[in-house]
């Protein structure tokens, strides 16, 4: 939260997505910085949100083993993830995804509530983990508490 706070605040001003929501989700997705996605050579991808590199992605990628839930069961799969040159670039790409995709419209409309936002992200298929909304809500609440102690 301390390391990414200023970048998240800048992106929040531009996107309307609360900085604490982005920080909490980044914390959850990276194990609070302990499990960041790396390139094969060990260098950082700066991917804070576990965003995959789908067909429309023209940027850099990293191929990594990850856990996906298929029919409620965890499976290890090889997936391509987006790679960035900075954390702020990752935050901005996340905001573009959430704000630009009709799939996440209900989540965008719920930025006044941590639980509702996380629930709508899960319903929209942001992650395959059946417990994602509960886990994400907890992470966002942790980030918001950390933000309050810094001000």
mmCIF file with all atom_site columns, C-alpha atoms in Angstrom:
data_model
loop_
_atom_site.group_PDB
_atom_site.id
_atom_site.type_symbol
_atom_site.label_atom_id
_atom_site.label_alt_id
_atom_site.label_comp_id
_atom_site.label_asym_id
_atom_site.label_entity_id
_atom_site.label_seq_id
_atom_site.pdbx_PDB_ins_code
_atom_site.Cartn_x
_atom_site.Cartn_y
_atom_site.Cartn_z
_atom_site.occupancy
_atom_site.B_iso_or_equiv
_atom_site.pdbx_formal_charge
_atom_site.auth_seq_id
_atom_site.auth_comp_id
_atom_site.auth_asym_id
_atom_site.auth_atom_id
_atom_site.pdbx_PDB_model_num
ATOM 1   C CA . UNK A 1 1   ? 0.000   0.000   0.000   1.00 0.00 ? 1   UNK A CA 1
ATOM 2   C CA . UNK A 1 2   ? 2.813   2.390   0.855   1.00 0.00 ? 2   UNK A CA 1
ATOM 3   C CA . UNK A 1 3   ? 4.864   1.571   -2.253  1.00 0.00 ? 3   UNK A CA 1
ATOM 4   C CA . UNK A 1 4   ? 1.976   1.861   -4.748  1.00 0.00 ? 4   UNK A CA 1
ATOM 5   C CA . UNK A 1 5   ? -0.224  4.424   -3.015  1.00 0.00 ? 5   UNK A CA 1
ATOM 6   C CA . UNK A 1 6   ? 0.746   7.496   -5.043  1.00 0.00 ? 6   UNK A CA 1
ATOM 7   C CA . UNK A 1 7   ? 0.376   5.690   -8.373  1.00 0.00 ? 7   UNK A CA 1
ATOM 8   C CA . UNK A 1 8   ? -2.980  4.230   -7.299  1.00 0.00 ? 8   UNK A CA 1
ATOM 9   C CA . UNK A 1 9   ? -4.220  7.682   -6.270  1.00 0.00 ? 9   UNK A CA 1
ATOM 10  C CA . UNK A 1 10  ? -3.281  9.118   -9.697  1.00 0.00 ? 10  UNK A CA 1
ATOM 11  C CA . UNK A 1 11  ? -5.062  6.279   -11.491 1.00 0.00 ? 11  UNK A CA 1
ATOM 12  C CA . UNK A 1 12  ? -8.074  6.604   -9.170  1.00 0.00 ? 12  UNK A CA 1
ATOM 13  C CA . UNK A 1 13  ? -8.441  10.306  -10.065 1.00 0.00 ? 13  UNK A CA 1
ATOM 14  C CA . UNK A 1 14  ? -8.461  9.419   -13.765 1.00 0.00 ? 14  UNK A CA 1
ATOM 15  C CA . UNK A 1 15  ? -10.572 6.267   -13.565 1.00 0.00 ? 15  UNK A CA 1
ATOM 16  C CA . UNK A 1 16  ? -13.026 6.650   -10.702 1.00 0.00 ? 16  UNK A CA 1
ATOM 17  C CA . UNK A 1 17  ? -11.976 3.314   -9.216  1.00 0.00 ? 17  UNK A CA 1
ATOM 18  C CA . UNK A 1 18  ? -11.002 3.910   -5.577  1.00 0.00 ? 18  UNK A CA 1
ATOM 19  C CA . UNK A 1 19  ? -7.272  3.600   -4.930  1.00 0.00 ? 19  UNK A CA 1
ATOM 20  C CA . UNK A 1 20  ? -7.917  1.339   -1.947  1.00 0.00 ? 20  UNK A CA 1
ATOM 21  C CA . UNK A 1 21  ? -9.901  -1.066  -4.130  1.00 0.00 ? 21  UNK A CA 1
ATOM 22  C CA . UNK A 1 22  ? -7.032  -1.309  -6.615  1.00 0.00 ? 22  UNK A CA 1
ATOM 23  C CA . UNK A 1 23  ? -4.425  -1.626  -3.857  1.00 0.00 ? 23  UNK A CA 1
ATOM 24  C CA . UNK A 1 24  ? -6.414  -4.358  -2.121  1.00 0.00 ? 24  UNK A CA 1
ATOM 25  C CA . UNK A 1 25  ? -6.907  -6.293  -5.319  1.00 0.00 ? 25  UNK A CA 1
ATOM 26  C CA . UNK A 1 26  ? -3.237  -5.915  -6.240  1.00 0.00 ? 26  UNK A CA 1
ATOM 27  C CA . UNK A 1 27  ? -2.325  -7.111  -2.745  1.00 0.00 ? 27  UNK A CA 1
ATOM 28  C CA . UNK A 1 28  ? -4.596  -10.112 -3.043  1.00 0.00 ? 28  UNK A CA 1
ATOM 29  C CA . UNK A 1 29  ? -3.411  -11.039 -6.530  1.00 0.00 ? 29  UNK A CA 1
ATOM 30  C CA . UNK A 1 30  ? 0.299   -10.759 -5.647  1.00 0.00 ? 30  UNK A CA 1
ATOM 31  C CA . UNK A 1 31  ? 0.194   -12.140 -2.109  1.00 0.00 ? 31  UNK A CA 1
ATOM 32  C CA . UNK A 1 32  ? 1.010   -8.612  -0.905  1.00 0.00 ? 32  UNK A CA 1
ATOM 33  C CA . UNK A 1 33  ? 4.058   -8.517  -3.157  1.00 0.00 ? 33  UNK A CA 1
ATOM 34  C CA . UNK A 1 34  ? 5.352   -11.992 -2.255  1.00 0.00 ? 34  UNK A CA 1
ATOM 35  C CA . UNK A 1 35  ? 4.081   -13.795 -5.384  1.00 0.00 ? 35  UNK A CA 1
ATOM 36  C CA . UNK A 1 36  ? 4.448   -11.423 -8.296  1.00 0.00 ? 36  UNK A CA 1
ATOM 37  C CA . UNK A 1 37  ? 4.399   -12.825 -11.818 1.00 0.00 ? 37  UNK A CA 1
ATOM 38  C CA . UNK A 1 38  ? 7.936   -13.063 -13.188 1.00 0.00 ? 38  UNK A CA 1
ATOM 39  C CA . UNK A 1 39  ? 9.410   -13.570 -16.636 1.00 0.00 ? 39  UNK A CA 1
ATOM 40  C CA . UNK A 1 40  ? 11.351  -16.806 -17.246 1.00 0.00 ? 40  UNK A CA 1
ATOM 41  C CA . UNK A 1 41  ? 14.585  -14.899 -16.492 1.00 0.00 ? 41  UNK A CA 1
ATOM 42  C CA . UNK A 1 42  ? 13.208  -13.824 -13.098 1.00 0.00 ? 42  UNK A CA 1
ATOM 43  C CA . UNK A 1 43  ? 12.577  -10.193 -14.022 1.00 0.00 ? 43  UNK A CA 1
ATOM 44  C CA . UNK A 1 44  ? 9.341   -8.555  -12.905 1.00 0.00 ? 44  UNK A CA 1
ATOM 45  C CA . UNK A 1 45  ? 6.303   -8.292  -15.185 1.00 0.00 ? 45  UNK A CA 1
ATOM 46  C CA . UNK A 1 46  ? 4.780   -5.580  -12.940 1.00 0.00 ? 46  UNK A CA 1
ATOM 47  C CA . UNK A 1 47  ? 1.423   -7.387  -13.427 1.00 0.00 ? 47  UNK A CA 1
ATOM 48  C CA . UNK A 1 48  ? -0.424  -6.541  -10.216 1.00 0.00 ? 48  UNK A CA 1
ATOM 49  C CA . UNK A 1 49  ? -3.793  -8.039  -11.155 1.00 0.00 ? 49  UNK A CA 1
ATOM 50  C CA . UNK A 1 50  ? -3.084  -11.385 -12.788 1.00 0.00 ? 50  UNK A CA 1
ATOM 51  C CA . UNK A 1 51  ? -4.339  -10.047 -16.097 1.00 0.00 ? 51  UNK A CA 1
ATOM 52  C CA . UNK A 1 52  ? -3.985  -12.588 -18.857 1.00 0.00 ? 52  UNK A CA 1
ATOM 53  C CA . UNK A 1 53  ? -2.689  -11.810 -22.332 1.00 0.00 ? 53  UNK A CA 1
ATOM 54  C CA . UNK A 1 54  ? -5.678  -12.713 -24.485 1.00 0.00 ? 54  UNK A CA 1
ATOM 55  C CA . UNK A 1 55  ? -6.020  -12.480 -28.258 1.00 0.00 ? 55  UNK A CA 1
ATOM 56  C CA . UNK A 1 56  ? -6.369  -8.689  -28.217 1.00 0.00 ? 56  UNK A CA 1
ATOM 57  C CA . UNK A 1 57  ? -3.202  -8.100  -26.178 1.00 0.00 ? 57  UNK A CA 1
ATOM 58  C CA . UNK A 1 58  ? -0.337  -6.743  -28.302 1.00 0.00 ? 58  UNK A CA 1
ATOM 59  C CA . UNK A 1 59  ? 2.096   -6.024  -25.457 1.00 0.00 ? 59  UNK A CA 1
ATOM 60  C CA . UNK A 1 60  ? 4.748   -8.104  -23.727 1.00 0.00 ? 60  UNK A CA 1
ATOM 61  C CA . UNK A 1 61  ? 3.829   -11.438 -22.132 1.00 0.00 ? 61  UNK A CA 1
ATOM 62  C CA . UNK A 1 62  ? 5.121   -13.916 -19.582 1.00 0.00 ? 62  UNK A CA 1
ATOM 63  C CA . UNK A 1 63  ? 4.142   -17.586 -19.617 1.00 0.00 ? 63  UNK A CA 1
ATOM 64  C CA . UNK A 1 64  ? 3.582   -18.928 -16.113 1.00 0.00 ? 64  UNK A CA 1
ATOM 65  C CA . UNK A 1 65  ? 2.022   -21.913 -14.369 1.00 0.00 ? 65  UNK A CA 1
ATOM 66  C CA . UNK A 1 66  ? -1.059  -20.857 -12.463 1.00 0.00 ? 66  UNK A CA 1
ATOM 67  C CA . UNK A 1 67  ? -4.062  -22.360 -10.706 1.00 0.00 ? 67  UNK A CA 1
ATOM 68  C CA . UNK A 1 68  ? -7.422  -22.138 -12.439 1.00 0.00 ? 68  UNK A CA 1
ATOM 69  C CA . UNK A 1 69  ? -10.662 -23.527 -11.068 1.00 0.00 ? 69  UNK A CA 1
ATOM 70  C CA . UNK A 1 70  ? -12.484 -25.782 -13.525 1.00 0.00 ? 70  UNK A CA 1
ATOM 71  C CA . UNK A 1 71  ? -15.861 -27.109 -12.336 1.00 0.00 ? 71  UNK A CA 1
ATOM 72  C CA . UNK A 1 72  ? -14.929 -25.907 -8.836  1.00 0.00 ? 72  UNK A CA 1
ATOM 73  C CA . UNK A 1 73  ? -11.673 -27.868 -8.746  1.00 0.00 ? 73  UNK A CA 1
ATOM 74  C CA . UNK A 1 74  ? -8.190  -26.320 -8.816  1.00 0.00 ? 74  UNK A CA 1
ATOM 75  C CA . UNK A 1 75  ? -5.976  -27.220 -11.773 1.00 0.00 ? 75  UNK A CA 1
ATOM 76  C CA . UNK A 1 76  ? -2.452  -26.155 -12.688 1.00 0.00 ? 76  UNK A CA 1
ATOM 77  C CA . UNK A 1 77  ? -2.283  -24.697 -16.196 1.00 0.00 ? 77  UNK A CA 1
ATOM 78  C CA . UNK A 1 78  ? 0.244   -22.788 -18.280 1.00 0.00 ? 78  UNK A CA 1
ATOM 79  C CA . UNK A 1 79  ? -1.080  -19.306 -19.093 1.00 0.00 ? 79  UNK A CA 1
ATOM 80  C CA . UNK A 1 80  ? 0.151   -16.145 -20.762 1.00 0.00 ? 80  UNK A CA 1
ATOM 81  C CA . UNK A 1 81  ? 0.033   -13.023 -18.622 1.00 0.00 ? 81  UNK A CA 1
ATOM 82  C CA . UNK A 1 82  ? 0.405   -9.384  -19.570 1.00 0.00 ? 82  UNK A CA 1
ATOM 83  C CA . UNK A 1 83  ? 3.743   -7.732  -18.789 1.00 0.00 ? 83  UNK A CA 1
ATOM 84  C CA . UNK A 1 84  ? 4.344   -4.028  -18.161 1.00 0.00 ? 84  UNK A CA 1
ATOM 85  C CA . UNK A 1 85  ? 7.232   -1.624  -17.740 1.00 0.00 ? 85  UNK A CA 1
ATOM 86  C CA . UNK A 1 86  ? 5.962   -0.247  -14.400 1.00 0.00 ? 86  UNK A CA 1
ATOM 87  C CA . UNK A 1 87  ? 3.402   -0.766  -11.645 1.00 0.00 ? 87  UNK A CA 1
ATOM 88  C CA . UNK A 1 88  ? 1.575   2.388   -12.694 1.00 0.00 ? 88  UNK A CA 1
ATOM 89  C CA . UNK A 1 89  ? 1.208   0.990   -16.212 1.00 0.00 ? 89  UNK A CA 1
ATOM 90  C CA . UNK A 1 90  ? -0.366  -2.129  -14.665 1.00 0.00 ? 90  UNK A CA 1
ATOM 91  C CA . UNK A 1 91  ? -2.759  -0.019  -12.577 1.00 0.00 ? 91  UNK A CA 1
ATOM 92  C CA . UNK A 1 92  ? -3.772  1.995   -15.654 1.00 0.00 ? 92  UNK A CA 1
ATOM 93  C CA . UNK A 1 93  ? -4.361  -1.136  -17.730 1.00 0.00 ? 93  UNK A CA 1
ATOM 94  C CA . UNK A 1 94  ? -6.533  -2.600  -14.951 1.00 0.00 ? 94  UNK A CA 1
ATOM 95  C CA . UNK A 1 95  ? -8.586  0.613   -14.834 1.00 0.00 ? 95  UNK A CA 1
ATOM 96  C CA . UNK A 1 96  ? -8.981  0.549   -18.642 1.00 0.00 ? 96  UNK A CA 1
ATOM 97  C CA . UNK A 1 97  ? -10.165 -3.046  -18.455 1.00 0.00 ? 97  UNK A CA 1
ATOM 98  C CA . UNK A 1 98  ? -12.701 -2.423  -15.688 1.00 0.00 ? 98  UNK A CA 1
ATOM 99  C CA . UNK A 1 99  ? -13.980 0.852   -17.156 1.00 0.00 ? 99  UNK A CA 1
ATOM 100 C CA . UNK A 1 100 ? -13.904 -0.221  -20.793 1.00 0.00 ? 100 UNK A CA 1
ATOM 101 C CA . UNK A 1 101 ? -15.542 -3.627  -20.681 1.00 0.00 ? 101 UNK A CA 1
ATOM 102 C CA . UNK A 1 102 ? -19.326 -4.030  -20.523 1.00 0.00 ? 102 UNK A CA 1
ATOM 103 C CA . UNK A 1 103 ? -18.626 -7.250  -18.643 1.00 0.00 ? 103 UNK A CA 1
ATOM 104 C CA . UNK A 1 104 ? -17.596 -5.207  -15.573 1.00 0.00 ? 104 UNK A CA 1
ATOM 105 C CA . UNK A 1 105 ? -20.312 -2.512  -15.762 1.00 0.00 ? 105 UNK A CA 1
ATOM 106 C CA . UNK A 1 106 ? -22.078 -3.783  -12.625 1.00 0.00 ? 106 UNK A CA 1
ATOM 107 C CA . UNK A 1 107 ? -18.808 -3.750  -10.674 1.00 0.00 ? 107 UNK A CA 1
ATOM 108 C CA . UNK A 1 108 ? -18.080 -0.174  -11.835 1.00 0.00 ? 108 UNK A CA 1
ATOM 109 C CA . UNK A 1 109 ? -21.482 0.840   -10.497 1.00 0.00 ? 109 UNK A CA 1
ATOM 110 C CA . UNK A 1 110 ? -20.613 -0.576  -7.045  1.00 0.00 ? 110 UNK A CA 1
ATOM 111 C CA . UNK A 1 111 ? -17.499 1.395   -6.088  1.00 0.00 ? 111 UNK A CA 1
ATOM 112 C CA . UNK A 1 112 ? -19.357 2.672   -3.028  1.00 0.00 ? 112 UNK A CA 1
ATOM 113 C CA . UNK A 1 113 ? -19.303 -0.809  -1.467  1.00 0.00 ? 113 UNK A CA 1
ATOM 114 C CA . UNK A 1 114 ? -16.314 -3.109  -1.091  1.00 0.00 ? 114 UNK A CA 1
ATOM 115 C CA . UNK A 1 115 ? -18.420 -6.271  -0.858  1.00 0.00 ? 115 UNK A CA 1
ATOM 116 C CA . UNK A 1 116 ? -20.687 -5.343  -3.781  1.00 0.00 ? 116 UNK A CA 1
ATOM 117 C CA . UNK A 1 117 ? -17.705 -4.424  -5.995  1.00 0.00 ? 117 UNK A CA 1
ATOM 118 C CA . UNK A 1 118 ? -15.904 -7.693  -5.225  1.00 0.00 ? 118 UNK A CA 1
ATOM 119 C CA . UNK A 1 119 ? -19.099 -9.704  -5.697  1.00 0.00 ? 119 UNK A CA 1
ATOM 120 C CA . UNK A 1 120 ? -19.799 -8.138  -9.086  1.00 0.00 ? 120 UNK A CA 1
ATOM 121 C CA . UNK A 1 121 ? -16.203 -8.767  -10.225 1.00 0.00 ? 121 UNK A CA 1
ATOM 122 C CA . UNK A 1 122 ? -16.620 -12.436 -9.330  1.00 0.00 ? 122 UNK A CA 1
ATOM 123 C CA . UNK A 1 123 ? -20.033 -12.661 -11.026 1.00 0.00 ? 123 UNK A CA 1
ATOM 124 C CA . UNK A 1 124 ? -18.502 -11.128 -14.167 1.00 0.00 ? 124 UNK A CA 1
ATOM 125 C CA . UNK A 1 125 ? -15.863 -13.864 -14.205 1.00 0.00 ? 125 UNK A CA 1
ATOM 126 C CA . UNK A 1 126 ? -12.806 -11.833 -13.190 1.00 0.00 ? 126 UNK A CA 1
ATOM 127 C CA . UNK A 1 127 ? -11.382 -14.912 -11.448 1.00 0.00 ? 127 UNK A CA 1
ATOM 128 C CA . UNK A 1 128 ? -12.237 -18.604 -11.405 1.00 0.00 ? 128 UNK A CA 1
ATOM 129 C CA . UNK A 1 129 ? -11.782 -19.074 -7.631  1.00 0.00 ? 129 UNK A CA 1
ATOM 130 C CA . UNK A 1 130 ? -15.266 -19.667 -6.165  1.00 0.00 ? 130 UNK A CA 1
ATOM 131 C CA . UNK A 1 131 ? -14.205 -17.809 -2.983  1.00 0.00 ? 131 UNK A CA 1
ATOM 132 C CA . UNK A 1 132 ? -12.781 -14.814 -4.848  1.00 0.00 ? 132 UNK A CA 1
ATOM 133 C CA . UNK A 1 133 ? -15.307 -12.168 -3.733  1.00 0.00 ? 133 UNK A CA 1
ATOM 134 C CA . UNK A 1 134 ? -14.880 -13.022 -0.039  1.00 0.00 ? 134 UNK A CA 1
ATOM 135 C CA . UNK A 1 135 ? -11.081 -13.054 -0.283  1.00 0.00 ? 135 UNK A CA 1
ATOM 136 C CA . UNK A 1 136 ? -10.981 -9.863  -2.343  1.00 0.00 ? 136 UNK A CA 1
ATOM 137 C CA . UNK A 1 137 ? -13.309 -8.044  0.070   1.00 0.00 ? 137 UNK A CA 1
ATOM 138 C CA . UNK A 1 138 ? -10.968 -8.871  2.941   1.00 0.00 ? 138 UNK A CA 1
ATOM 139 C CA . UNK A 1 139 ? -7.929  -7.673  1.001   1.00 0.00 ? 139 UNK A CA 1
ATOM 140 C CA . UNK A 1 140 ? -9.611  -4.403  0.034   1.00 0.00 ? 140 UNK A CA 1
ATOM 141 C CA . UNK A 1 141 ? -10.633 -3.775  3.648   1.00 0.00 ? 141 UNK A CA 1
ATOM 142 C CA . UNK A 1 142 ? -7.000  -4.394  4.689   1.00 0.00 ? 142 UNK A CA 1
ATOM 143 C CA . UNK A 1 143 ? -5.736  -1.915  2.091   1.00 0.00 ? 143 UNK A CA 1
ATOM 144 C CA . UNK A 1 144 ? -8.264  0.703   3.181   1.00 0.00 ? 144 UNK A CA 1
ATOM 145 C CA . UNK A 1 145 ? -7.165  0.296   6.822   1.00 0.00 ? 145 UNK A CA 1
ATOM 146 C CA . UNK A 1 146 ? -3.520  0.634   5.789   1.00 0.00 ? 146 UNK A CA 1
ATOM 147 C CA . UNK A 1 147 ? -4.328  3.769   3.792   1.00 0.00 ? 147 UNK A CA 1
ATOM 148 C CA . UNK A 1 148 ? -6.037  5.330   6.818   1.00 0.00 ? 148 UNK A CA 1
ATOM 149 C CA . UNK A 1 149 ? -2.987  4.744   9.010   1.00 0.00 ? 149 UNK A CA 1
ATOM 150 C CA . UNK A 1 150 ? -0.750  6.509   6.474   1.00 0.00 ? 150 UNK A CA 1
ATOM 151 C CA . UNK A 1 151 ? -2.700  9.750   6.395   1.00 0.00 ? 151 UNK A CA 1
#
